[in-house]
Short mmCIF file of C-alpha atoms in Angstrom, two decimals:
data_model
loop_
_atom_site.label_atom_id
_atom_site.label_comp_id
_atom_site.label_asym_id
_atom_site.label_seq_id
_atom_site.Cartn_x
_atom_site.Cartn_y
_atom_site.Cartn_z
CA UNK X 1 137.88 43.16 -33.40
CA UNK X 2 135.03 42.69 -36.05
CA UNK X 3 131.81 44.57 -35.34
CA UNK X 4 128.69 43.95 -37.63
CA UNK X 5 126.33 46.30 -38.47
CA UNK X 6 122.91 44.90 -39.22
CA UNK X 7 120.56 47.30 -41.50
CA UNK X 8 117.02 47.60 -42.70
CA UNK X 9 117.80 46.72 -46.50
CA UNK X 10 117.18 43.24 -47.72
CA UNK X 11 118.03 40.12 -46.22
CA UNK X 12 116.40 36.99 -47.91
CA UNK X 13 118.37 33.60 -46.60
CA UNK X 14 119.17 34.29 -42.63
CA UNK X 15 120.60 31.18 -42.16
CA UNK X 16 123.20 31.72 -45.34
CA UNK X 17 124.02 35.76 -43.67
CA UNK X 18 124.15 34.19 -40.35
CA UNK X 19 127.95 33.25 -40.75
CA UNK X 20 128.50 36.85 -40.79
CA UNK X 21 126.91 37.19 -37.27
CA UNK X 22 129.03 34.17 -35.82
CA UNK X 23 132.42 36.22 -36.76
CA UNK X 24 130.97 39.11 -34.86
CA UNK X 25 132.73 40.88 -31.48
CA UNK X 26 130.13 43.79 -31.38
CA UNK X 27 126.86 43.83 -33.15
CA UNK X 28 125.02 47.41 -33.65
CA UNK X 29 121.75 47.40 -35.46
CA UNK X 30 120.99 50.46 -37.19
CA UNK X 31 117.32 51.33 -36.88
CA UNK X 32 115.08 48.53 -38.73
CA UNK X 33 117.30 46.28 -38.71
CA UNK X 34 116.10 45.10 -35.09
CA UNK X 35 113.87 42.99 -37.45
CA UNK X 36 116.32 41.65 -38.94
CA UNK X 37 118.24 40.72 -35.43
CA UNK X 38 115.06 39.15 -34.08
CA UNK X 39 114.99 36.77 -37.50
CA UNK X 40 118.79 35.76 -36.55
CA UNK X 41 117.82 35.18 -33.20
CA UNK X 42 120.86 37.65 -32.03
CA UNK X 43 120.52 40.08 -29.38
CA UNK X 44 123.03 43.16 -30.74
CA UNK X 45 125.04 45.22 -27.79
CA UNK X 46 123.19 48.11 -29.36
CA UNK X 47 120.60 50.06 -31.23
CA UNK X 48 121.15 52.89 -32.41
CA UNK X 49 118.86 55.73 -34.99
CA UNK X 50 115.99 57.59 -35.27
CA UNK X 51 113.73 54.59 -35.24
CA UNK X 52 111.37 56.14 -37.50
CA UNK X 53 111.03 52.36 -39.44
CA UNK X 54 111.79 50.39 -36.74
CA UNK X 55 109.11 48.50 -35.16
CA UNK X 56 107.95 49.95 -31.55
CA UNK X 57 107.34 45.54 -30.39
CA UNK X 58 111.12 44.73 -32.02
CA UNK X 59 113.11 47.31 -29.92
CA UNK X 60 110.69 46.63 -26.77
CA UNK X 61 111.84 42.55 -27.38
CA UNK X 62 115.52 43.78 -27.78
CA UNK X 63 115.97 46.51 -25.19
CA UNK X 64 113.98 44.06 -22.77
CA UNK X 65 116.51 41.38 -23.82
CA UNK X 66 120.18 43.70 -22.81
CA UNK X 67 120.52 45.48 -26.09
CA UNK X 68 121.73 49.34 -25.27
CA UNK X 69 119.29 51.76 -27.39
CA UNK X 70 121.05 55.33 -28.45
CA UNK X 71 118.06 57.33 -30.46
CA UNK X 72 119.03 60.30 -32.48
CA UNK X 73 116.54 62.74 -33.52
CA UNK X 74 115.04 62.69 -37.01
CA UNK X 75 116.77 65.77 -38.07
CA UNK X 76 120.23 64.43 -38.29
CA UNK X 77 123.46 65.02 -40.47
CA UNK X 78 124.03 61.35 -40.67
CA UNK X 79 122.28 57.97 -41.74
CA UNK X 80 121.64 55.62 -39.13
CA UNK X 81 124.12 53.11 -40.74
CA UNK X 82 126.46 56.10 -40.81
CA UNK X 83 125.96 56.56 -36.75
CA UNK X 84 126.25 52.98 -36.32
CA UNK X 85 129.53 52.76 -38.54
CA UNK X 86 131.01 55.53 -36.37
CA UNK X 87 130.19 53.70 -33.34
CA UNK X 88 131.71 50.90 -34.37
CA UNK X 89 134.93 52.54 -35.25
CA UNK X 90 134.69 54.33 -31.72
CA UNK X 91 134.10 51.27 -29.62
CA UNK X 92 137.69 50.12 -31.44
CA UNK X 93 136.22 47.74 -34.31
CA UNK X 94 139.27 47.05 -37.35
CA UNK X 95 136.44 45.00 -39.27
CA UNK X 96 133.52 46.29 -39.85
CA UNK X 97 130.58 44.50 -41.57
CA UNK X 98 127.67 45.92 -43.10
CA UNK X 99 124.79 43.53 -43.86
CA UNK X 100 121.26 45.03 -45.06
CA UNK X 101 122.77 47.91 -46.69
CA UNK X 102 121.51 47.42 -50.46
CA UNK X 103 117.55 47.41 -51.31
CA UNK X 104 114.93 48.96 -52.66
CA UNK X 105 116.24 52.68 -52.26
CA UNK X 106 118.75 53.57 -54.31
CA UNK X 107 120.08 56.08 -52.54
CA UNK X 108 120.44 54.59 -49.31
CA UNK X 109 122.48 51.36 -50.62
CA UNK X 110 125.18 53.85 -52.89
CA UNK X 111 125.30 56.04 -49.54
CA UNK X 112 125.94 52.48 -47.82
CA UNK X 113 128.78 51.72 -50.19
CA UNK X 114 130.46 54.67 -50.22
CA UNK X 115 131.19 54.57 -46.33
CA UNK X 116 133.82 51.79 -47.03
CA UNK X 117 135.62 54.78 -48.08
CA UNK X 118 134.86 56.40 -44.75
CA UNK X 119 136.50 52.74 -43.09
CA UNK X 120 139.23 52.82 -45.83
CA UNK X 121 140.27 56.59 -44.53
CA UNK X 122 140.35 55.67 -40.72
CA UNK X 123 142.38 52.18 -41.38
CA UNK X 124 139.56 49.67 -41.05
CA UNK X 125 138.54 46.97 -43.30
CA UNK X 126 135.12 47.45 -44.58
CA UNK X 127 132.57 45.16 -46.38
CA UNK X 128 129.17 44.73 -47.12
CA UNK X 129 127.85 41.32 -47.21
CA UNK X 130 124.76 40.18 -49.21
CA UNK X 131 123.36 36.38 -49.89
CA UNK X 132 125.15 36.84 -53.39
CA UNK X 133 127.88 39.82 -52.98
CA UNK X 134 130.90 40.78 -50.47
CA UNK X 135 131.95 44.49 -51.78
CA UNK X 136 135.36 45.80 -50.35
CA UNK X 137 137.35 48.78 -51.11
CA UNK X 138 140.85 49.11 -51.46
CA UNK X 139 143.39 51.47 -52.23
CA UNK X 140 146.31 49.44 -52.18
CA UNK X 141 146.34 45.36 -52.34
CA UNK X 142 144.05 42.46 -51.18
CA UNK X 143 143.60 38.54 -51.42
CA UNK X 144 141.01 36.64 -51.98
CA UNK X 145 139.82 33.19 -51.18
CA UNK X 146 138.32 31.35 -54.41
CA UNK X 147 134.70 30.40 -54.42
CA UNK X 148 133.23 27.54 -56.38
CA UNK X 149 130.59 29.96 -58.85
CA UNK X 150 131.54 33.48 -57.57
CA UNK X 151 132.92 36.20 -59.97
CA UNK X 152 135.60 38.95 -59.36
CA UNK X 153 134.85 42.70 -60.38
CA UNK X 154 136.64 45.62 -60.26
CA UNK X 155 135.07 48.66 -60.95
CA UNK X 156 137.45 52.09 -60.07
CA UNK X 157 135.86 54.97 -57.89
CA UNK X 158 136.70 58.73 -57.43
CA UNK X 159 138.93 58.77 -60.62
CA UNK X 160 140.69 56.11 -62.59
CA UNK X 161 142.40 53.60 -60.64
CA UNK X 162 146.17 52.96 -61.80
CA UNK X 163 148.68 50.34 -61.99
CA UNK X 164 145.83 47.58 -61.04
CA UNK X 165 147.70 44.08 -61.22
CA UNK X 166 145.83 40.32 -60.93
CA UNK X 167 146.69 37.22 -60.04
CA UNK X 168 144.76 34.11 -59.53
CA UNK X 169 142.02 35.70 -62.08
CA UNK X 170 141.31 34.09 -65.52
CA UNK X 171 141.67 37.27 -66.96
CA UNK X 172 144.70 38.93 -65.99
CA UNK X 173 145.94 42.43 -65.43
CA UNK X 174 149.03 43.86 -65.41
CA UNK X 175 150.01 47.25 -64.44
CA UNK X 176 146.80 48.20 -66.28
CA UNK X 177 144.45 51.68 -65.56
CA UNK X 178 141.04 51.47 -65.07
CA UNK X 179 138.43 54.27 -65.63
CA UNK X 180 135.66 55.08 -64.38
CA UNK X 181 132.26 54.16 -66.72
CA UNK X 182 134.40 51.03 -67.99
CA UNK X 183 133.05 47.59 -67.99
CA UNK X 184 136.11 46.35 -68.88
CA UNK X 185 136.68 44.85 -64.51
CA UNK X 186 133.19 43.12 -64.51
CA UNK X 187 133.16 39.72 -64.13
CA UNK X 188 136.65 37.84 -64.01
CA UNK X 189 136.83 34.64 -62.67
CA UNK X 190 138.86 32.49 -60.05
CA UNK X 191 141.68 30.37 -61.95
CA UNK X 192 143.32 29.87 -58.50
CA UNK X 193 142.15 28.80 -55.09
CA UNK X 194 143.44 32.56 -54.27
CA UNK X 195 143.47 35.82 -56.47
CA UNK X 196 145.39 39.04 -55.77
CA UNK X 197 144.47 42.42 -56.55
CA UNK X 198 147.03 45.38 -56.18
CA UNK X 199 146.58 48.83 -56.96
CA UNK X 200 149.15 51.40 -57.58
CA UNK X 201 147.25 54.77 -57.50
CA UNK X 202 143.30 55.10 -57.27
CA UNK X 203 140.35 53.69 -55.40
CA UNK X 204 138.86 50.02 -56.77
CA UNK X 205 135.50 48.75 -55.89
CA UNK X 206 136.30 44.93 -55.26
CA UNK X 207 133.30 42.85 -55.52
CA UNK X 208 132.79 38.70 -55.30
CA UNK X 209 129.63 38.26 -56.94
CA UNK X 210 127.52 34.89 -57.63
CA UNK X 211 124.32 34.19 -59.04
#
């Protein structure tokens, strides 16, 4: 079951992100990104926040439309992407899709990032999806589907991540450690039509980039 999570960061090219929607089960938009539902034309099963960004006119349209609205209060232990991550898992979600989670703040798009360790932990397959990135995180092994233009980076978190092995990647590794601060994963390419990435011990960042 795939949920996707729409958020209030930056989405440029709706009709590009919109192939994420169409591979969607359950869609939960976290707080301001009800604007970003209305500009799909997509109705998500819920909203869910604070709603101190949201628009008061884009939740009206959406509630009035079938969409379920959960508000928390402003004084929470959580971001609204986190509460809409953990309803996602809740409501039985193995795929969970994050688009709008990288912007302007800082803060809010590493926080975003770091919860596909919180999806790694309970067993679900994580990602956030931009118009020019898909970021995973694995601790273990994953395949890839080449991309005409996209690059591959690795970048290890938590730690060095050991025993990483490529194939299908111009640039291969074998059985090599990466640590953390290194460039040394950043931009590999596709020599395949698909490239494998195994790690041993460690965390790795896996990220399909393109211009």
């Amino acid at each position: 079951m795939t949920g996707v999570i729409v958020c209030g960061g930056k989405i440029e090219d709706y009709s590009y992100m919109k192939k994420y929607i169409r591979s969607a089960d359950l869609i939960i938009s976290a707080d301001s990104g009800a604007r970003h539902c209305i500009r799909f034309h997509v109705v998500p099963d819920m909203l869910i926040g604070d709603f101190d960004s949201a628009g008061g006119e884009d939740l009206s349209e959406l509630a009035s439309a079938g969409a379920e609205v959960v508000r928390f209060p402003s004084e929470k232990d959580m971001t609204d992407s986190e509460l809409a991550v953990e309803e996602a898992s809740r409501r039985g979600c193995t795929r969970i899709i994050l688009l709008g989670a990288l912007g302007t703040r800082l803060d809010h798009s590493i926080s975003n990032i770091f919860l596909l360790k919180k999806l790694l932990d309970k067993d679900i397959e994580g990602m956030l999806a931009d118009e020019h990135n898909e970021a995973r995180l694995i601790n273990s092994g994953i395949e890839l589907a080449r991309e005409e233009g996209a690059f591959i980076t690795l970048l290890p978190v938590n730690g060095a991540a050991k025993g990483v092995t490529t194939e299908g990647l111009y640039y291969p590794l074998k059985n090599a450690t990466l640590e953390t601060g290194s460039s040394w994963g950043v931009s590999n390419q596709f020599s395949e039509d698909t490239a494998r990435v195994t790690v041993k011990e460690g965390y790795l960042l896996v990220i399909k980039a393109r211009d």
